[in-house]
Amino acid sequence: MSILVIAEHDGKQLKPGTTNTVTAAAKIGGDITVLVAGQQCADAAQAAAKITGVKKVLLADAPQYAGGVAENIAALVLTVAGQYSHILAPATGFGKNFMPRVAAALDVQQISEISAVVSADTFVRPIYAGNALATVQSADKVKVITVRATGFDAAGEGGSAAVENLAAAPDTGLAKFNGQELSKSDRPELTAARIIVSGGRGMGSGENFKLLEALADKLGAAVGASRAAVDSGFVPNDYQVGQTGKIVAPELYIAVGISGAIQHLAGMKDSKVIIAINKDPEAPIFAVADYWLEEDLFKAVPELTRELG
């Protein structure tokens, strides 16, 4: 068997999820090749070459791959797809964008967001917003798979794979990357943070998120939010944790003023330790929390922040 992992990166570094996808590939078994496609992304290719278990890195460096444009990335993957039994990518916005295009072009069924590998053709994936796990088997010649990063540990460094240049596929002309505006923060990126402090509708307003930001700064944590808080306009979309937001599994997750809707639980219930602060004794979040405090958050959070100080 031979496995192709498509790396997500920013041109310099690999993004969270790529090394977890390599771990999933290693559990399938076989030679692992990592494809790094982008513009001026040689540094990312060198980072991929250092991942334990990677045998080879393919570097496709061309202007049409800037920004990870799905149409062009998919076209590139299809030029080499026939050489591999499995094609994997992280189940992030990046992977979810181009992988269905690859599956459709190959006329196979995509297996989405696997959280465990049973064998080379059998995988476990969450269904019903994470309330159940389905074991699925594929007879497709090429298996197109997205990987839920929280289901696998990140692969370490220690490899020394060879980096080979891969000829760019023709520009499809269907889409072009014009640029992006990135929010800047001294806090960790949400999906890579060891500690996350999240707020829900109970925060009452965006102004009140300053309470969580002060707590997060004491802990060196990222700040997240439920969909209800995002939909209410309290915080930007990139804060959202949940089934339709970011899937996280930090060492510590502190849920403040979050009732615990099923869609939110699907995005954070794999956290190692969960602490919930809510004044509602019937809040569903308490059912998954390791520790909980039934208290008004506007009293509890400032006290906790002072104690940490």
Short mmCIF file of C-alpha atoms in Angstrom, two decimals:
data_model
loop_
_atom_site.label_atom_id
_atom_site.label_comp_id
_atom_site.label_asym_id
_atom_site.label_seq_id
_atom_site.Cartn_x
_atom_site.Cartn_y
_atom_site.Cartn_z
CA MET A 1 0.00 0.00 0.00
CA SER A 2 1.03 3.57 -0.59
CA ILE A 3 -0.55 6.58 1.08
CA LEU A 4 -0.61 10.23 0.02
CA VAL A 5 -1.12 12.88 2.71
CA ILE A 6 -1.86 16.41 1.51
CA ALA A 7 -0.28 18.92 3.88
CA GLU A 8 -1.96 22.10 5.08
CA HIS A 9 0.56 24.89 5.63
CA ASP A 10 1.18 28.62 5.49
CA GLY A 11 4.22 28.39 3.25
CA LYS A 12 6.64 28.29 6.15
CA GLN A 13 5.15 25.90 8.71
CA LEU A 14 2.74 23.01 8.69
CA LYS A 15 -0.64 23.79 10.19
CA PRO A 16 -2.16 21.75 13.02
CA GLY A 17 -3.78 18.62 11.68
CA THR A 18 -1.16 17.59 9.15
CA THR A 19 0.97 15.65 11.64
CA ASN A 20 -2.17 14.03 13.09
CA THR A 21 -3.12 12.95 9.58
CA VAL A 22 0.31 11.36 9.18
CA THR A 23 -0.35 9.37 12.37
CA ALA A 24 -3.63 8.14 10.89
CA ALA A 25 -1.77 7.16 7.71
CA ALA A 26 0.79 5.22 9.76
CA LYS A 27 -2.02 3.24 11.39
CA ILE A 28 -3.28 2.24 7.94
CA GLY A 29 0.19 0.95 7.09
CA GLY A 30 2.35 1.35 4.01
CA ASP A 31 4.69 3.97 2.59
CA ILE A 32 3.67 7.55 3.36
CA THR A 33 4.23 10.40 0.93
CA VAL A 34 3.36 13.99 1.86
CA LEU A 35 2.33 16.44 -0.85
CA VAL A 36 3.12 20.10 -0.18
CA ALA A 37 1.52 22.41 -2.73
CA GLY A 38 1.74 26.18 -2.61
CA GLN A 39 3.76 29.19 -3.66
CA GLN A 40 7.21 29.68 -2.12
CA CYS A 41 6.60 26.78 0.24
CA ALA A 42 9.97 25.03 0.31
CA ASP A 43 10.24 25.59 4.08
CA ALA A 44 6.96 23.75 4.63
CA ALA A 45 8.26 20.86 2.52
CA GLN A 46 11.38 20.65 4.66
CA ALA A 47 9.20 20.60 7.78
CA ALA A 48 7.15 17.74 6.30
CA ALA A 49 10.35 15.82 5.55
CA LYS A 50 11.17 15.79 9.27
CA ILE A 51 7.90 14.10 10.32
CA THR A 52 8.45 10.61 11.69
CA GLY A 53 7.17 7.93 9.33
CA VAL A 54 7.21 10.01 6.14
CA LYS A 55 9.16 8.32 3.34
CA LYS A 56 8.95 10.99 0.65
CA VAL A 57 7.79 14.58 0.19
CA LEU A 58 6.45 15.93 -3.10
CA LEU A 59 6.84 19.69 -3.55
CA ALA A 60 4.63 21.47 -6.07
CA ASP A 61 5.57 25.15 -6.02
CA ALA A 62 3.59 27.33 -8.42
CA PRO A 63 1.53 30.55 -8.29
CA GLN A 64 -1.78 28.74 -8.88
CA TYR A 65 -1.42 26.92 -5.56
CA ALA A 66 -1.17 30.08 -3.47
CA GLY A 67 -3.81 30.16 -0.77
CA GLY A 68 -4.73 26.51 -1.26
CA VAL A 69 -7.27 27.17 -4.04
CA ALA A 70 -9.40 24.02 -4.04
CA GLU A 71 -9.87 23.71 -7.80
CA ASN A 72 -6.15 23.75 -8.50
CA ILE A 73 -5.14 21.61 -5.51
CA ALA A 74 -7.67 18.96 -6.55
CA ALA A 75 -6.39 19.00 -10.14
CA LEU A 76 -2.83 18.48 -8.87
CA VAL A 77 -3.81 15.58 -6.61
CA LEU A 78 -5.56 13.88 -9.51
CA THR A 79 -2.31 13.84 -11.53
CA VAL A 80 -0.77 11.44 -8.99
CA ALA A 81 -3.85 9.81 -7.44
CA GLY A 82 -3.46 6.59 -9.43
CA GLN A 83 -0.19 5.84 -7.67
CA TYR A 84 -1.78 5.58 -4.22
CA SER A 85 -4.22 3.31 -2.42
CA HIS A 86 -5.22 6.00 0.09
CA ILE A 87 -5.39 9.80 -0.13
CA LEU A 88 -5.67 11.62 3.20
CA ALA A 89 -6.06 15.22 4.29
CA PRO A 90 -6.97 16.90 7.59
CA ALA A 91 -10.70 17.52 8.09
CA THR A 92 -10.22 21.27 8.25
CA GLY A 93 -11.65 23.94 5.97
CA PHE A 94 -8.70 23.24 3.67
CA GLY A 95 -9.31 19.49 3.40
CA LYS A 96 -13.09 19.77 3.30
CA ASN A 97 -12.80 22.17 0.37
CA PHE A 98 -10.81 20.15 -2.14
CA MET A 99 -11.13 16.49 -1.07
CA PRO A 100 -14.76 16.04 -2.23
CA ARG A 101 -13.64 17.27 -5.66
CA VAL A 102 -10.95 14.57 -5.72
CA ALA A 103 -13.42 11.87 -4.67
CA ALA A 104 -15.97 12.94 -7.27
CA ALA A 105 -13.38 12.97 -10.06
CA LEU A 106 -12.20 9.47 -9.04
CA ASP A 107 -15.83 8.30 -8.77
CA VAL A 108 -15.36 7.03 -5.21
CA GLN A 109 -17.12 7.74 -1.93
CA GLN A 110 -15.24 10.03 0.42
CA ILE A 111 -14.87 8.79 4.00
CA SER A 112 -15.14 11.91 6.12
CA GLU A 113 -13.64 12.83 9.49
CA ILE A 114 -12.34 9.43 10.58
CA SER A 115 -11.43 9.25 14.26
CA ALA A 116 -9.92 5.75 14.29
CA VAL A 117 -8.42 3.19 11.90
CA VAL A 118 -9.58 -0.43 12.21
CA SER A 119 -7.77 -1.75 9.15
CA ALA A 120 -6.66 -0.57 5.73
CA ASP A 121 -10.24 -0.57 4.45
CA THR A 122 -12.24 -0.03 7.66
CA PHE A 123 -12.53 3.18 9.64
CA VAL A 124 -14.49 4.74 12.50
CA ARG A 125 -16.18 8.10 12.04
CA PRO A 126 -18.63 10.12 14.17
CA ILE A 127 -22.25 10.51 13.07
CA TYR A 128 -25.30 12.30 14.49
CA ALA A 129 -23.19 15.25 15.69
CA GLY A 130 -20.81 12.91 17.46
CA ASN A 131 -23.50 11.06 19.44
CA ALA A 132 -22.68 7.78 17.71
CA LEU A 133 -19.71 6.22 15.98
CA ALA A 134 -20.05 4.37 12.69
CA THR A 135 -17.59 1.73 11.52
CA VAL A 136 -17.43 1.92 7.73
CA GLN A 137 -15.71 -0.31 5.21
CA SER A 138 -14.72 0.76 1.73
CA ALA A 139 -14.14 -1.42 -1.32
CA ASP A 140 -13.03 1.53 -3.47
CA LYS A 141 -9.70 1.08 -5.21
CA VAL A 142 -8.57 4.50 -4.00
CA LYS A 143 -9.79 5.56 -0.56
CA VAL A 144 -10.28 9.32 -0.18
CA ILE A 145 -10.31 10.18 3.51
CA THR A 146 -10.41 13.26 5.71
CA VAL A 147 -9.03 12.89 9.22
CA ARG A 148 -10.41 14.40 12.42
CA ALA A 149 -7.19 15.58 14.05
CA THR A 150 -8.48 15.17 17.61
CA GLY A 151 -8.74 11.41 17.07
CA PHE A 152 -5.00 10.96 16.56
CA ASP A 153 -1.85 12.14 18.30
CA ALA A 154 0.47 14.39 16.34
CA ALA A 155 3.40 12.60 14.73
CA GLY A 156 6.75 13.71 16.08
CA GLU A 157 9.91 14.85 14.37
CA GLY A 158 12.80 12.57 13.58
CA GLY A 159 12.35 11.77 9.92
CA SER A 160 14.64 12.61 7.04
CA ALA A 161 12.52 12.06 3.95
CA ALA A 162 13.70 13.02 0.50
CA VAL A 163 12.03 16.07 -1.09
CA GLU A 164 11.18 15.74 -4.78
CA ASN A 165 9.78 18.39 -7.08
CA LEU A 166 6.40 17.63 -8.63
CA ALA A 167 5.42 19.27 -11.90
CA ALA A 168 2.53 21.66 -11.49
CA ALA A 169 -0.77 20.82 -13.16
CA PRO A 170 -2.20 23.44 -15.53
CA ASP A 171 -4.09 26.27 -13.86
CA THR A 172 -7.79 25.43 -14.08
CA GLY A 173 -8.66 29.13 -14.27
CA LEU A 174 -11.75 28.51 -12.15
CA ALA A 175 -10.60 30.46 -9.10
CA LYS A 176 -7.79 32.76 -8.05
CA PHE A 177 -6.35 33.61 -4.66
CA ASN A 178 -6.31 37.41 -4.27
CA GLY A 179 -5.27 37.71 -0.62
CA GLN A 180 -6.46 37.29 2.93
CA GLU A 181 -6.84 39.26 6.13
CA LEU A 182 -5.67 37.41 9.22
CA SER A 183 -6.58 38.37 12.76
CA LYS A 184 -3.51 38.79 14.94
CA SER A 185 -3.34 37.68 18.54
CA ASP A 186 -0.71 36.89 21.15
CA ARG A 187 -2.85 33.97 22.29
CA PRO A 188 -2.43 30.44 20.89
CA GLU A 189 -4.32 29.37 17.77
CA LEU A 190 -7.56 27.71 18.81
CA THR A 191 -7.00 24.26 17.31
CA ALA A 192 -3.43 24.06 18.64
CA ALA A 193 -3.97 25.43 22.16
CA ARG A 194 -3.31 23.30 25.25
CA ILE A 195 -5.90 25.29 27.20
CA ILE A 196 -9.10 26.89 25.89
CA VAL A 197 -11.51 29.20 27.71
CA SER A 198 -14.86 29.37 25.89
CA GLY A 199 -17.92 31.51 26.44
CA GLY A 200 -21.53 31.06 25.45
CA ARG A 201 -24.75 33.01 25.28
CA GLY A 202 -24.58 33.37 29.06
CA MET A 203 -21.80 35.93 28.62
CA GLY A 204 -24.54 38.41 27.69
CA SER A 205 -22.44 40.57 25.36
CA GLY A 206 -19.17 40.80 23.50
CA GLU A 207 -17.94 43.33 26.05
CA ASN A 208 -18.19 40.67 28.76
CA PHE A 209 -15.77 38.43 26.88
CA LYS A 210 -13.06 40.63 28.40
CA LEU A 211 -13.59 38.56 31.56
CA LEU A 212 -12.63 35.42 29.65
CA GLU A 213 -9.72 37.15 27.93
CA ALA A 214 -8.27 38.14 31.30
CA LEU A 215 -8.60 34.54 32.52
CA ALA A 216 -7.11 33.20 29.29
CA ASP A 217 -4.12 35.52 29.59
CA LYS A 218 -3.41 34.16 33.09
CA LEU A 219 -3.52 30.60 31.77
CA GLY A 220 -1.79 31.16 28.43
CA ALA A 221 -5.00 29.93 26.83
CA ALA A 222 -6.93 30.51 23.62
CA VAL A 223 -10.43 31.99 23.71
CA GLY A 224 -13.32 30.16 22.06
CA ALA A 225 -17.08 30.49 21.90
CA SER A 226 -20.25 28.56 21.27
CA ARG A 227 -22.26 29.06 18.10
CA ALA A 228 -24.90 30.90 20.13
CA ALA A 229 -22.31 33.48 21.18
CA VAL A 230 -21.05 33.86 17.61
CA ASP A 231 -24.55 34.12 16.15
CA SER A 232 -25.36 36.78 18.76
CA GLY A 233 -22.45 38.83 17.46
CA PHE A 234 -20.44 38.65 20.69
CA VAL A 235 -17.25 37.41 18.98
CA PRO A 236 -16.00 36.67 15.42
CA ASN A 237 -16.68 33.39 13.59
CA ASP A 238 -13.13 32.16 14.05
CA TYR A 239 -13.81 31.75 17.78
CA GLN A 240 -16.51 29.15 17.20
CA VAL A 241 -16.03 25.66 18.67
CA GLY A 242 -18.45 22.95 17.64
CA GLN A 243 -19.77 20.78 14.86
CA THR A 244 -19.99 23.76 12.49
CA GLY A 245 -16.92 25.46 13.95
CA LYS A 246 -13.56 24.14 15.05
CA ILE A 247 -13.06 20.68 16.51
CA VAL A 248 -10.69 20.91 19.48
CA ALA A 249 -9.25 18.54 22.08
CA PRO A 250 -7.05 20.58 24.43
CA GLU A 251 -5.65 19.34 27.72
CA LEU A 252 -8.02 21.70 29.55
CA TYR A 253 -11.33 23.15 28.30
CA ILE A 254 -13.15 25.70 30.45
CA ALA A 255 -16.76 26.27 29.36
CA VAL A 256 -18.26 29.47 30.79
CA GLY A 257 -21.93 30.29 30.35
CA ILE A 258 -22.32 27.49 27.80
CA SER A 259 -25.40 25.33 28.15
CA GLY A 260 -23.93 22.46 26.17
CA ALA A 261 -25.94 22.09 22.98
CA ILE A 262 -25.17 18.89 21.12
CA GLN A 263 -23.44 20.77 18.30
CA HIS A 264 -21.02 22.37 20.75
CA LEU A 265 -20.31 19.14 22.61
CA ALA A 266 -19.41 17.48 19.29
CA GLY A 267 -16.55 19.94 18.92
CA MET A 268 -14.94 19.72 22.36
CA LYS A 269 -15.96 16.58 24.22
CA ASP A 270 -12.62 14.88 23.45
CA SER A 271 -10.83 17.44 25.64
CA LYS A 272 -8.72 15.76 28.31
CA VAL A 273 -10.25 17.73 31.21
CA ILE A 274 -13.48 19.76 30.98
CA ILE A 275 -14.50 22.38 33.53
CA ALA A 276 -17.95 23.99 33.31
CA ILE A 277 -19.17 27.15 35.02
CA ASN A 278 -22.91 27.72 34.76
CA LYS A 279 -25.64 28.87 37.12
CA ASP A 280 -28.18 26.46 35.59
CA PRO A 281 -28.02 23.12 37.48
CA GLU A 282 -29.71 21.39 34.52
CA ALA A 283 -27.19 22.57 31.91
CA PRO A 284 -26.26 19.62 29.61
CA ILE A 285 -22.60 20.69 29.75
CA PHE A 286 -22.42 19.28 33.28
CA ALA A 287 -22.99 15.77 31.90
CA VAL A 288 -19.65 15.79 30.08
CA ALA A 289 -17.68 17.96 32.52
CA ASP A 290 -15.02 16.46 34.79
CA TYR A 291 -15.45 19.37 37.20
CA TRP A 292 -18.26 21.89 37.40
CA LEU A 293 -19.25 24.94 39.35
CA GLU A 294 -22.88 25.97 39.70
CA GLU A 295 -22.37 29.69 40.08
CA ASP A 296 -22.96 33.03 38.41
CA LEU A 297 -20.10 33.41 35.93
CA PHE A 298 -19.81 37.14 36.63
CA LYS A 299 -18.85 36.25 40.18
CA ALA A 300 -16.88 33.05 39.56
CA VAL A 301 -14.66 34.12 36.67
CA PRO A 302 -13.24 37.29 38.26
CA GLU A 303 -12.58 35.38 41.49
CA LEU A 304 -10.81 32.62 39.58
CA THR A 305 -8.72 35.18 37.70
CA ARG A 306 -7.71 36.88 40.96
CA GLU A 307 -6.71 33.57 42.53
CA LEU A 308 -4.52 32.77 39.52
CA GLY A 309 -2.86 36.16 39.88
#
